[in-house]
Coordinates of C-alpha atoms and ligand atoms in Angstrom, one line a residue:
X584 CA -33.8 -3.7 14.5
X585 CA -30.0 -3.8 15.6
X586 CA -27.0 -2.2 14.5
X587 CA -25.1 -3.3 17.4
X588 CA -21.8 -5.2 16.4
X589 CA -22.0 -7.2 20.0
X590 CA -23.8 -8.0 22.5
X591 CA -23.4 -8.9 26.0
X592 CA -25.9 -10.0 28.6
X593 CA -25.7 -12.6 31.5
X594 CA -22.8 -14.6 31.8
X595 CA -24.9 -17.7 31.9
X596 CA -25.9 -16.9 28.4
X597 CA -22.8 -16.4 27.0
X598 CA -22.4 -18.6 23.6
X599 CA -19.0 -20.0 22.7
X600 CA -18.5 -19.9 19.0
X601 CA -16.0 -22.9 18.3
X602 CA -15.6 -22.8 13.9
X603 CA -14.8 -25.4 12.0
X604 CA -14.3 -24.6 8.4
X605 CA -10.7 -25.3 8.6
X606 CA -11.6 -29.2 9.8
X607 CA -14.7 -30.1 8.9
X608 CA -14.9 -27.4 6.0
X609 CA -12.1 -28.6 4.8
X610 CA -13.5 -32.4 4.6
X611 CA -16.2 -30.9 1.8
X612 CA -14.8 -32.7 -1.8
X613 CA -12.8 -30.2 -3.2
X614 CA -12.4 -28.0 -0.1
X615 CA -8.6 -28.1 0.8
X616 CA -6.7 -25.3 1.7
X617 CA -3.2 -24.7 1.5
X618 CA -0.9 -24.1 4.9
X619 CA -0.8 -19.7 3.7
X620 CA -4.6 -20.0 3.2
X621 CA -5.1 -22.0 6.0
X622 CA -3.6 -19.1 8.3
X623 CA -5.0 -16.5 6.6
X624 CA -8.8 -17.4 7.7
X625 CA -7.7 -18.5 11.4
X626 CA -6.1 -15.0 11.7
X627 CA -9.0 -13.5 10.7
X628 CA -11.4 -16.0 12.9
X629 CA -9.1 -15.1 15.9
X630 CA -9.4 -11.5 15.0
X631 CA -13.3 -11.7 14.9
X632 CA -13.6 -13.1 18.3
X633 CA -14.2 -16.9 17.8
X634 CA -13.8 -18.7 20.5
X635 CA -11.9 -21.9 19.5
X636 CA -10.7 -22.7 16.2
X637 CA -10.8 -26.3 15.2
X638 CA -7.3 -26.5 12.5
X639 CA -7.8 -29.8 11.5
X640 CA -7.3 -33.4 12.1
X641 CA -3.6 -34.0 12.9
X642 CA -3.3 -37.5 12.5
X643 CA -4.7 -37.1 8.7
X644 CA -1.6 -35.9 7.0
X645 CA 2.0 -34.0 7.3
X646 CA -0.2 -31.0 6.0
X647 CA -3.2 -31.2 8.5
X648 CA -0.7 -32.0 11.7
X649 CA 1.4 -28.8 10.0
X650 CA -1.7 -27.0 9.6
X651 CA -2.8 -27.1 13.6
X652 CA 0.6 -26.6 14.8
X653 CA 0.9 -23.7 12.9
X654 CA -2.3 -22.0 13.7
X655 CA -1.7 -23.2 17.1
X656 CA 1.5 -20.5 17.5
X657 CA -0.5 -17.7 15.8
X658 CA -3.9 -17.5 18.2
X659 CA -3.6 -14.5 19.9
X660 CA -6.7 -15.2 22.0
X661 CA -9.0 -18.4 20.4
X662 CA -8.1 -22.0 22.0
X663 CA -6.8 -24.1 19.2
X664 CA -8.5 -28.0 18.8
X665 CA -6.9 -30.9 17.3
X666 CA -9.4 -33.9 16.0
X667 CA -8.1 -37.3 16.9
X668 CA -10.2 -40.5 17.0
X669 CA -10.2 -42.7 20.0
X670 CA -6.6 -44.3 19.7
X671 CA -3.9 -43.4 21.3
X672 CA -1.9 -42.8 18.5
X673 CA -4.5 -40.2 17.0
X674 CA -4.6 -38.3 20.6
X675 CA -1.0 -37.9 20.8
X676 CA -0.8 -36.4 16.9
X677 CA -3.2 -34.3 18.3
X678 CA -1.6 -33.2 21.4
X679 CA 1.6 -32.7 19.7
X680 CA 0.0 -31.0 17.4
X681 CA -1.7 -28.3 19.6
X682 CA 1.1 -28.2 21.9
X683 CA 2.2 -24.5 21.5
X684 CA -1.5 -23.1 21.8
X685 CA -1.8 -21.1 24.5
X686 CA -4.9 -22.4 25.4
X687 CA -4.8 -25.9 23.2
X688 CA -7.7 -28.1 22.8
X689 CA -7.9 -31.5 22.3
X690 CA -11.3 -33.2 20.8
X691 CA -12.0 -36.7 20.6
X692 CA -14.5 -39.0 19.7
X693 CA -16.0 -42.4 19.1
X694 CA -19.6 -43.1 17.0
X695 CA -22.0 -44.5 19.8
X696 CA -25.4 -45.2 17.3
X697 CA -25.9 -48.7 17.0
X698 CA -25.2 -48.7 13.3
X699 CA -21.7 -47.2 13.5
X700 CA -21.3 -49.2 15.8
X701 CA -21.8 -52.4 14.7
X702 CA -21.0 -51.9 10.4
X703 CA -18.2 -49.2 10.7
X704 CA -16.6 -49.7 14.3
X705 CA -17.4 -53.7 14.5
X706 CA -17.7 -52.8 18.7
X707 CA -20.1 -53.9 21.2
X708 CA -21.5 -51.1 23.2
X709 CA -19.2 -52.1 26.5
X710 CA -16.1 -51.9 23.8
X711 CA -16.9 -48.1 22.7
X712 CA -17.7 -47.5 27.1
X713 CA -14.6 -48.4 27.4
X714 CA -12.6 -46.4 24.8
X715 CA -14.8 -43.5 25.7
X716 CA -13.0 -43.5 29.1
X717 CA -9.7 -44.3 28.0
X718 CA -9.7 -42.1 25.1
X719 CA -10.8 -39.0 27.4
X720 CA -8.4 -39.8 29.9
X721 CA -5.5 -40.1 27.9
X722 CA -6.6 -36.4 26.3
X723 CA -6.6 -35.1 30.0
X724 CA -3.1 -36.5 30.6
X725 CA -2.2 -34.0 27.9
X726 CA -4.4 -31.0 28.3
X727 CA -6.9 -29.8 30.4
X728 CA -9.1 -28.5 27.9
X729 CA -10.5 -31.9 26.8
X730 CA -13.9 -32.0 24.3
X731 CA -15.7 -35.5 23.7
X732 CA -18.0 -35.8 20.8
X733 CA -20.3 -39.2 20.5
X734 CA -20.3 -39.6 16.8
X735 CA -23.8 -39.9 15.4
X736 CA -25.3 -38.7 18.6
X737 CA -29.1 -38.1 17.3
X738 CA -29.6 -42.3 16.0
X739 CA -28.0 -43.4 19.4
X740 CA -30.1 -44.8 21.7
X741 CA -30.9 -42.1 24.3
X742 CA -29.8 -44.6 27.5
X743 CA -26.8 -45.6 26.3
X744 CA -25.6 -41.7 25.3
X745 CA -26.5 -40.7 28.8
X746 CA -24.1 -43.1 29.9
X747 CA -21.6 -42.5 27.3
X748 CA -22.0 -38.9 28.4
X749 CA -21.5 -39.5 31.6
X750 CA -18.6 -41.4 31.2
X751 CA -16.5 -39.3 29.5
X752 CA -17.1 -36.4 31.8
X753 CA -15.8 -38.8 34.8
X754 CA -13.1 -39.3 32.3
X755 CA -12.1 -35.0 32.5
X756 CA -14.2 -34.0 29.5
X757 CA -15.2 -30.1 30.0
X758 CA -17.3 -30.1 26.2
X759 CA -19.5 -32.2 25.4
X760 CA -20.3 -32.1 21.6
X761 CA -23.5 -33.5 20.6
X762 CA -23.2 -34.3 16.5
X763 CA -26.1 -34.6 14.3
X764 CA -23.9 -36.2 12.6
X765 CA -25.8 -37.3 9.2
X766 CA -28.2 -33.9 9.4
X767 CA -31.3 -36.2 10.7
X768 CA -32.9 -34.4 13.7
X769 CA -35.2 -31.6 13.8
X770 CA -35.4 -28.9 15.8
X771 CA -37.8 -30.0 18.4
X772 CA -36.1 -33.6 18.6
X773 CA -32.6 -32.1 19.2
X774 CA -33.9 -30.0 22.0
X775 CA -35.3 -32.7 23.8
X776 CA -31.8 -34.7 23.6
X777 CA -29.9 -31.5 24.8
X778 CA -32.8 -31.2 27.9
X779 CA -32.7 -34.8 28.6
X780 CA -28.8 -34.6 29.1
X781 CA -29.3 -31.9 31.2
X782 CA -31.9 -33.8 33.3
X783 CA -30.5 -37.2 33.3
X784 CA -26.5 -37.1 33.2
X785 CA -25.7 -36.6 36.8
X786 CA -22.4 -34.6 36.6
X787 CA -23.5 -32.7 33.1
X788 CA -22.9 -29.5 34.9
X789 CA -18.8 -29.7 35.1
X790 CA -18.8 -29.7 31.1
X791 CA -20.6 -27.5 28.5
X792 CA -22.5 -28.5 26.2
X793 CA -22.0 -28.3 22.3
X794 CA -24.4 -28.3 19.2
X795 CA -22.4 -29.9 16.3
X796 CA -25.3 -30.1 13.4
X797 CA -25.2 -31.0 10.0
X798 CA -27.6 -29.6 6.8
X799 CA -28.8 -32.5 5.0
X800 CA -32.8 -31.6 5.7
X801 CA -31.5 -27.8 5.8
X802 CA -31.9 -27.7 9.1
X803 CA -28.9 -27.2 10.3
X804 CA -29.2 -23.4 12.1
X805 CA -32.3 -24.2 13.6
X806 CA -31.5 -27.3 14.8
X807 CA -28.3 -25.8 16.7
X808 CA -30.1 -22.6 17.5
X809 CA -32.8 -25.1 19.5
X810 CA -29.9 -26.6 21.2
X811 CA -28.8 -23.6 22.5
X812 CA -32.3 -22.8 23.9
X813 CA -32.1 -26.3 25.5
X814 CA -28.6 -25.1 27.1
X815 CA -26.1 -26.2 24.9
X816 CA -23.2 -23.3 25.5
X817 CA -21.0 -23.9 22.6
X818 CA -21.9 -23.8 18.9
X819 CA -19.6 -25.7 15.9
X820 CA -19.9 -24.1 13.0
X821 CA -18.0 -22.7 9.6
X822 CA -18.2 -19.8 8.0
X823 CA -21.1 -20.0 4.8
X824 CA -21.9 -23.2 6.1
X825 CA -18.7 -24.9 4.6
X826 CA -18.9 -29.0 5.5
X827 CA -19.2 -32.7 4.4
X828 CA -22.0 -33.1 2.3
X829 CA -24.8 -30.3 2.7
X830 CA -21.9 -28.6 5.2
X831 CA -22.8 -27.6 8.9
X832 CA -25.0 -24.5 10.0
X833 CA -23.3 -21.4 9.1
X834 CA -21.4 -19.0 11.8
X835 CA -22.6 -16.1 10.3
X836 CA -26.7 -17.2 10.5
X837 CA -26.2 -18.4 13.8
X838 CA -24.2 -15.4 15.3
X839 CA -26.8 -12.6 13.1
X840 CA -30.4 -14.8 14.4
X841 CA -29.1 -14.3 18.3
X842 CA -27.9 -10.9 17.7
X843 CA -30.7 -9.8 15.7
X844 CA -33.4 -11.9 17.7
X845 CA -32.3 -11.0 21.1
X846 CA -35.1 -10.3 22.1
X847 CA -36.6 -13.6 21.8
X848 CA -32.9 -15.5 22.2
X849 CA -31.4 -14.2 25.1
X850 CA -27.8 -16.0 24.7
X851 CA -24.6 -14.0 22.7
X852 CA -21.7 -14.1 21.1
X853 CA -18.5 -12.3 21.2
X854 CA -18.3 -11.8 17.0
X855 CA -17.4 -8.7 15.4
X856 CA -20.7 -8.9 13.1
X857 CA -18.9 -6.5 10.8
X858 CA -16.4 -9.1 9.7
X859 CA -18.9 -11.6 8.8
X860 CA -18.8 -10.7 5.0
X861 CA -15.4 -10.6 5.1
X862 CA -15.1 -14.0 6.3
X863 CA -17.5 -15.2 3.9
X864 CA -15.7 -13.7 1.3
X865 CA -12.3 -15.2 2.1
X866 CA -14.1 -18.6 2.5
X867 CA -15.1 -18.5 -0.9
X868 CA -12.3 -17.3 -3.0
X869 CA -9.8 -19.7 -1.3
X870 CA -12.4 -22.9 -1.9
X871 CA -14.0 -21.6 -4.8
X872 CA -17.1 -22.4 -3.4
X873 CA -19.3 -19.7 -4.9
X874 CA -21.8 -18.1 -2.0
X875 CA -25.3 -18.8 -3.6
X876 CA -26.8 -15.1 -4.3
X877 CA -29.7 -15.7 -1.8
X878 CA -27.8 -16.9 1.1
X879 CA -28.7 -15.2 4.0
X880 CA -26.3 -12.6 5.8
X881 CA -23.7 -13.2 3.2
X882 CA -25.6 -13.7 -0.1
X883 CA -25.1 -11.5 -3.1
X884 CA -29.1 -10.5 -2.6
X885 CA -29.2 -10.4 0.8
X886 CA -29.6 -6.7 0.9
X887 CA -30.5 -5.8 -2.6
X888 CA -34.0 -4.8 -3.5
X889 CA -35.4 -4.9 -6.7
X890 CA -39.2 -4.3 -6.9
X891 CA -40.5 -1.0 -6.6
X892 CA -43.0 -1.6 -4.0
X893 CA -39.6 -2.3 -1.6
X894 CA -37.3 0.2 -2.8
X895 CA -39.9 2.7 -2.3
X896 CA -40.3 1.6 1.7
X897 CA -36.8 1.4 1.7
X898 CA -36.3 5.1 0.5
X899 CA -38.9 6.2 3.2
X900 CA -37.2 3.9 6.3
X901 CA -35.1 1.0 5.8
X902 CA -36.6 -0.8 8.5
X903 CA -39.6 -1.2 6.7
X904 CA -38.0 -4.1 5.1
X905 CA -34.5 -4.6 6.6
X906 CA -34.0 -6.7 9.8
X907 CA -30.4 -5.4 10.0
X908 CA -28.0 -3.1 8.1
X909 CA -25.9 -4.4 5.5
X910 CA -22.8 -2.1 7.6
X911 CA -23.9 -4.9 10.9
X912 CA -22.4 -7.5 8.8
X913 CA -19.3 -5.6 7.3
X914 CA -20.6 -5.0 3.6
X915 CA -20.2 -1.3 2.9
X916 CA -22.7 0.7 1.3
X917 CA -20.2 3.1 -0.6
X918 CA -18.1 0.8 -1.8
X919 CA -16.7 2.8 -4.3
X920 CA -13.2 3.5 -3.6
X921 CA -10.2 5.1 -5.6
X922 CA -8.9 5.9 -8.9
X923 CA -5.4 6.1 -10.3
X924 CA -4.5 9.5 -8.6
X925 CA -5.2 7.9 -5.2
X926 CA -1.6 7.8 -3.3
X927 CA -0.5 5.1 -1.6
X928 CA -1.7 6.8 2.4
X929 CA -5.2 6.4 1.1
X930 CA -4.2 2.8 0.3
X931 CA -3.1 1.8 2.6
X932 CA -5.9 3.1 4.2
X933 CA -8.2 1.6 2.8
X934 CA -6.7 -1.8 3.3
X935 CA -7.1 -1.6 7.1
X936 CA -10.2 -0.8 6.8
X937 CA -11.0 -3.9 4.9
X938 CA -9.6 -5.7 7.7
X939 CA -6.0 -6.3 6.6
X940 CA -2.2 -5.9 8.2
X941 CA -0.4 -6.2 5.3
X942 CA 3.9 -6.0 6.0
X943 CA 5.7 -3.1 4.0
X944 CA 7.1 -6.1 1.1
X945 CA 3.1 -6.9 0.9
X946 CA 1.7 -3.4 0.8
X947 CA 4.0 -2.4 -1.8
X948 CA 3.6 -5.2 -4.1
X949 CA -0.2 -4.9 -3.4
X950 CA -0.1 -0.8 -4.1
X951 CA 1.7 -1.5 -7.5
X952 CA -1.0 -4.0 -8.5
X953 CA -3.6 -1.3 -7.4
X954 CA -1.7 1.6 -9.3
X955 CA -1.7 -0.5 -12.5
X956 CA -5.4 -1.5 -12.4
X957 CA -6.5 1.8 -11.7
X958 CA -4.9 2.6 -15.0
X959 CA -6.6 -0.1 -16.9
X960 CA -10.1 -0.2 -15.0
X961 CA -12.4 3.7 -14.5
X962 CA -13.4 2.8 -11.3
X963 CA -11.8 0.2 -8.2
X964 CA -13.9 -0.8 -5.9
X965 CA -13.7 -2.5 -2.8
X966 CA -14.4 -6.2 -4.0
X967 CA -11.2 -5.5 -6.8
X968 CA -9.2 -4.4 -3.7
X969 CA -10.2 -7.8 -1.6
X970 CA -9.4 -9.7 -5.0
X971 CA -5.9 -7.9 -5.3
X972 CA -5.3 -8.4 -2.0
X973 CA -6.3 -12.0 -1.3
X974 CA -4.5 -12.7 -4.7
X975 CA -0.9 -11.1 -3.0
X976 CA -1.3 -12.8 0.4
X977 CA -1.7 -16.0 -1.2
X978 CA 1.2 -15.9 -3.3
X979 CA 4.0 -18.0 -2.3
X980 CA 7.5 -18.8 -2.9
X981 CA 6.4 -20.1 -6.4
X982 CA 8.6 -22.0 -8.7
X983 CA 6.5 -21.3 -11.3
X984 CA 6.0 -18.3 -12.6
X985 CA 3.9 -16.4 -15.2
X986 CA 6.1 -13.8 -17.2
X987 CA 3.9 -13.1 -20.7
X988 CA 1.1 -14.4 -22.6
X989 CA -0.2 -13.5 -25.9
X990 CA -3.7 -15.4 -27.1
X991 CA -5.3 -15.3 -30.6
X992 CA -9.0 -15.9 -30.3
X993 CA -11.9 -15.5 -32.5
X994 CA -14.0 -17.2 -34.9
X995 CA -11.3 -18.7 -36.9
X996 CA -9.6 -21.4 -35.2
X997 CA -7.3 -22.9 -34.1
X998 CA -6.9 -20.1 -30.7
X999 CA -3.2 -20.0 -30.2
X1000 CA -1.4 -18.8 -26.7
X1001 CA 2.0 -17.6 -27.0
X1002 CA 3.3 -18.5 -23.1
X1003 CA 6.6 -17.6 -20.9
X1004 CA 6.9 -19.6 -18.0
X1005 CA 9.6 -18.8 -15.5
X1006 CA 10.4 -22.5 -13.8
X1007 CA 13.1 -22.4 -10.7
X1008 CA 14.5 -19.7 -12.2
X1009 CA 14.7 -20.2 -16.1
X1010 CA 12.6 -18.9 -18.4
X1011 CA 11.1 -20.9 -21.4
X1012 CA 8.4 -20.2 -24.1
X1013 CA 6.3 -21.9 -26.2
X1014 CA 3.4 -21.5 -29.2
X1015 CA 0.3 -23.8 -28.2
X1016 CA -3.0 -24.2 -30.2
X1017 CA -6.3 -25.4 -28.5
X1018 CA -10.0 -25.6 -28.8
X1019 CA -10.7 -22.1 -27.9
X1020 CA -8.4 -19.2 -25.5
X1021 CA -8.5 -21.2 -22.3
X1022 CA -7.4 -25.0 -23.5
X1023 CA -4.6 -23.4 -25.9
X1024 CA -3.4 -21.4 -22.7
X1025 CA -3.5 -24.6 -20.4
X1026 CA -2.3 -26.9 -23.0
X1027 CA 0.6 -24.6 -23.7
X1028 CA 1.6 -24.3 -19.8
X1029 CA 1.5 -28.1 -19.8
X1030 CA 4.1 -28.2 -22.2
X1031 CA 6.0 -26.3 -20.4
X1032 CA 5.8 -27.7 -16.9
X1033 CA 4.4 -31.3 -17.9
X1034 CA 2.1 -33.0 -15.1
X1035 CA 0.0 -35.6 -14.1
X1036 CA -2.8 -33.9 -12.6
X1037 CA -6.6 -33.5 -13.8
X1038 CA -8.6 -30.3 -14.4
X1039 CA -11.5 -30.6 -12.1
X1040 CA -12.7 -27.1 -11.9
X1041 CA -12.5 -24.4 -14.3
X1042 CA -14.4 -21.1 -13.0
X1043 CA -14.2 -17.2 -13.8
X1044 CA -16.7 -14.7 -11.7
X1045 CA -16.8 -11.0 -12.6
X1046 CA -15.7 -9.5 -9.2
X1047 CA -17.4 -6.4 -10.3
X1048 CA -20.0 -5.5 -12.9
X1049 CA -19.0 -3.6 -15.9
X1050 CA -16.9 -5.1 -18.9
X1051 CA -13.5 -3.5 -17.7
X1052 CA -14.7 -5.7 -14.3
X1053 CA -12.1 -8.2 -12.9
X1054 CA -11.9 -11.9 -13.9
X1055 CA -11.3 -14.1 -10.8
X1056 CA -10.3 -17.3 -12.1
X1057 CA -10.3 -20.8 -9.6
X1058 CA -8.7 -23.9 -11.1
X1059 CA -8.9 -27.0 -9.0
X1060 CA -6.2 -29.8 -10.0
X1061 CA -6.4 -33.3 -8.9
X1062 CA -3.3 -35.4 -8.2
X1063 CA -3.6 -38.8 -6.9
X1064 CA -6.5 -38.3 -4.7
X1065 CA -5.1 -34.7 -3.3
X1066 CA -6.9 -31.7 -4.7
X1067 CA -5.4 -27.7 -4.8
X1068 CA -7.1 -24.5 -5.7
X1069 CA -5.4 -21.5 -7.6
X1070 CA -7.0 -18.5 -8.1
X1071 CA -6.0 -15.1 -9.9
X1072 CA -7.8 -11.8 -10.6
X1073 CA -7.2 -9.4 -13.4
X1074 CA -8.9 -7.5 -16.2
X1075 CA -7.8 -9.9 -18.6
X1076 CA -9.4 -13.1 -18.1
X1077 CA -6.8 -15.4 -20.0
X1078 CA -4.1 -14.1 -17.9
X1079 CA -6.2 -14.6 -14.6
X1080 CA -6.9 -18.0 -16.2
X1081 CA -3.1 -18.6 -16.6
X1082 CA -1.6 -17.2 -13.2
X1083 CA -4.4 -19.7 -11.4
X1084 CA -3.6 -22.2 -13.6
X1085 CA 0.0 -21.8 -12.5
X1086 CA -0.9 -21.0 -8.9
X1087 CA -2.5 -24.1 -8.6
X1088 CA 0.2 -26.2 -9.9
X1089 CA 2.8 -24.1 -7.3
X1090 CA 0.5 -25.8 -4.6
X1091 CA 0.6 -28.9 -5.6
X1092 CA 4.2 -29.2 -5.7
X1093 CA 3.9 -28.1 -2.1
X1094 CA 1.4 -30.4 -1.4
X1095 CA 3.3 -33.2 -2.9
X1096 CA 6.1 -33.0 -0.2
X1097 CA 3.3 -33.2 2.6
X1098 CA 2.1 -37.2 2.3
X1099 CA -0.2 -38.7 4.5
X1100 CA 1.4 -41.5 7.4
X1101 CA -1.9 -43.0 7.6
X1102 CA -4.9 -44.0 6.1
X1103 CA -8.2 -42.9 8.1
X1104 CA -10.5 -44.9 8.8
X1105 CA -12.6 -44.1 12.2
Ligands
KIV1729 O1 -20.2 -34.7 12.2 C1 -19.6 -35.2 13.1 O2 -20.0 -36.2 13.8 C2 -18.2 -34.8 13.3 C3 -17.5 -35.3 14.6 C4 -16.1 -35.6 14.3 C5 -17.7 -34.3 15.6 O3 -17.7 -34.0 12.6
ZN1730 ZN1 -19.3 -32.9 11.4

């Protein structure tokens, strides 16, 4: 059993940890993130010791090229990747993009499989060679931190990626990716690719080697975990396994199996273990991607025992059936925190030790908010602090604004909500009905702030147990293809329900301004 927060061994077994969630996470339907959000998980991702943060796919949008650049002037220590296809328009975006990073990134690929090839690129083989070495190249002209990805890697034929491979390291690429693309391969399979490189690409040692797997078969983790055996140096992941489709293999199982299992997996990483649940958390409440209760490291369950044949063991010596301590991966035993005579030292306090710099504006707001849901709520725990917090840092310059709400509910209908909206600047009420609390609440701030976009997700989680727990309310809106999240906490769950509502619509209006130059295809 470990405890240990990191590890170091060898040199030679050193694993880069490059995350995706804000790129490929962000590609799951119904996964975008705002710029605020955006910067609050790479700050955190830098913070934890990741190696290179992947910030999106400049060429996608105002907001994605924004997004990078952005993140790209924050980094204290990660390198900072741009996507960009094999064009040089897309490598340039990128370039421009990552331009301020003080050590920038730039990653491009090309599929190589033969049915990418043929039905979605319409190359021949000698076509893709070729933009394999001019694409690389033209990175390299820009930075010398170049990675190469063949897209599809695991259906191409094994010849014809050692050549691919080969060429785009002659080209200057120092990481080569390897993508399992659609999820397909299995553990043993993708090792053999990763060995055969080794073996067969003649100047393979002047680049690393990258594991890039997808979860369709559920594979994911050990598929890049086998990888790694086989030599691969890098891992892509995202943090709770965020991705298209069945998402990518999870940071936090990767980074926990080699610290946990070291001795059977020599290789680290340079994570701070103890802001894995953190992470995870963040992850969530910005996508509103609930963490399913058994996922491992993060999951709800992942430490709890319930029958009495475990507790007992676990009274007598946790090891008898715990692998590693819930503290290894940041989630705190006594969470209980403070009532409503805590002062604002402890407070402040306890925020940094939940992982956050707020600025003095920020803490004060955030203490208020504490103050007055210690009044309303016996106990405040940790997760209501996160909630409170997360819900402060994510506020912007809104031009909308909650001021009151009053709702009649109950068995008699119709509910009525009784809203004041404060819209650049100017207040404005009105009396809505609706079938039940919510739809008389959103129907009323509709009126108010009339819109075109579609309710696609309407969720409330208890943040705590209890019945004076907090709400936390995500409501995903849909405007012409472009989705947002708001989310709000509070005791009452029709205001939570109102201020995401409202949230949600201040990000769309931001989101509105950021239109897309291009259309992607690949
Ligand atoms: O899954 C994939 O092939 C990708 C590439 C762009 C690396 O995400
Ligand atoms: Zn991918």
């Amino acid at each position: 059993m470990t405890n240990s927060i990191k590890q170091s061994g060898a040199e030679q077994d050193r694993v880069y940890i490059f995350d995706t969630t804000l790129r490929d996470g962000e590609q799951s339907p119904g996964a975008s993130m705002t710029l605020e959000e955006k910067l609050q998980i790479a700050e955190l991702l830098d913070a934890m010791g990741v190696d290179v943060i992947e910030a999106g796919f400049p060429i996608a949008s105002n907001g994605d090229f924004e997004s990078v650049s952005e993140v790209a002037k924050l980094m204290k220590n990660a390198q900072v990747c741009g996507l960009a296809r094999a064009g040089a328009k897309d490598i340039d975006r990128a370039a421009d993009a990552v331009k301020h990073a003080k050590n920038p990134r730039i990653h491009t690929f090309i599929s190589t499989s033969p049915v990418h090839m043929k039905h979605k690129l319409q190359m021949e083989p000698d076509e893709v060679m070729e933009a394999i070495a001019f694409s690389v190249s033209h990175a390299r002209n820009h930075v010398e931190n170049v990675e190469w990805s063949p897209e599809d890697a695991t259906r191409t034929d094994r010849d014809f990626l050692c050549a691919t491979v080969e060429t785009a390291i002659k080209a200057g690429a120092t990481t080569i990716n390897i993508p399992d693309t659609v999820g397909y391969t299995v553990p043993q399979e993708y090792f053999e690719i990763i060995t055969m490189l080794r073996e067969r690409v003649p100047n393979i040692d002047k680049a690393i080697i990258s594991t890039h797997c997808h979860n369709d078969l559920g594979l994911a983790v050990a598929n890049s975990l086998s990888g790694v055996q086989a030599g691969a140096r890098q891992v892509e992941c995202t943090i709770n396994g965020l991705g298209e489709r069945a998402g990518n293999a999870a940071l936090e199982e990767i980074v926990m199996a080699l610290n946990v299992r070291n001795d059977a997996m020599p290789q680290w990483t340079n994570i701070e273990t103890t802001s894995l649940a953190r992470a995870s958390k963040l992850v969530s409440s910005v996508t509103a991607f609930p963490v399913q209760y058994n996922k491992a490291i993060v999951g709800q369950n992942a430490f709890a025992h319930e029958s009495g044949i475990h507790q007992d063991g676990m009274l007598k010596n946790n090891q008898t059936y715990e692998i590693m301590t819930p503290e290894s991966v940041g989630i705190s035993q006594t969470s209980l925190v403070m009532g409503k005579h805590s002062g604002r030292h402890a407070f402040r306090e306890k925020i940094k030790a939940l992982g956050y710099e707020l600025g003095d504006n920020q803490l004060q707001e955030a203490f208020t908010r504490f103050k007055d849901l210690a009044d309303r709520k016996k106990h405040v725990f940790d997760d209501d602090i996160v909630a409170l917090v997360d819900d402060e840092v994510a506020k912007g310059a809104d031009r909308v604004k909650l001021v009151s709400l009053r709702v009649i509910a109950g068995s008699e209908g119709p509910q009525q909500a009784m809203l004041k909206l404060e819209i650049d600047g100017k207040e404005s009420e009105i009396d809505s009905t609706g079938d039940g609390p919510v739809d008389a609440t959103f129907n009323a701030i509709n009126a108010l702030f009339p819109h075109e976009a579609n309710l696609q997700l309407y969720q409330v989680h208890a943040v705590t147990e209890g019945t004076d727990a907090q709400a936390e309310v995500s409501v995903r809106l849909e405007e012409k293809g472009k989705t947002v999240t708001g989310r709000a906490a509070d005791t009452d769950t029709m205001v939570a329900s109102a201020r995401a509502y409202v949230s949600a619509l201040n990000k769309l209006l931001i989101k509105r301004e950021k239109q897309a130059p291009d259309s992607l295809t690949a």
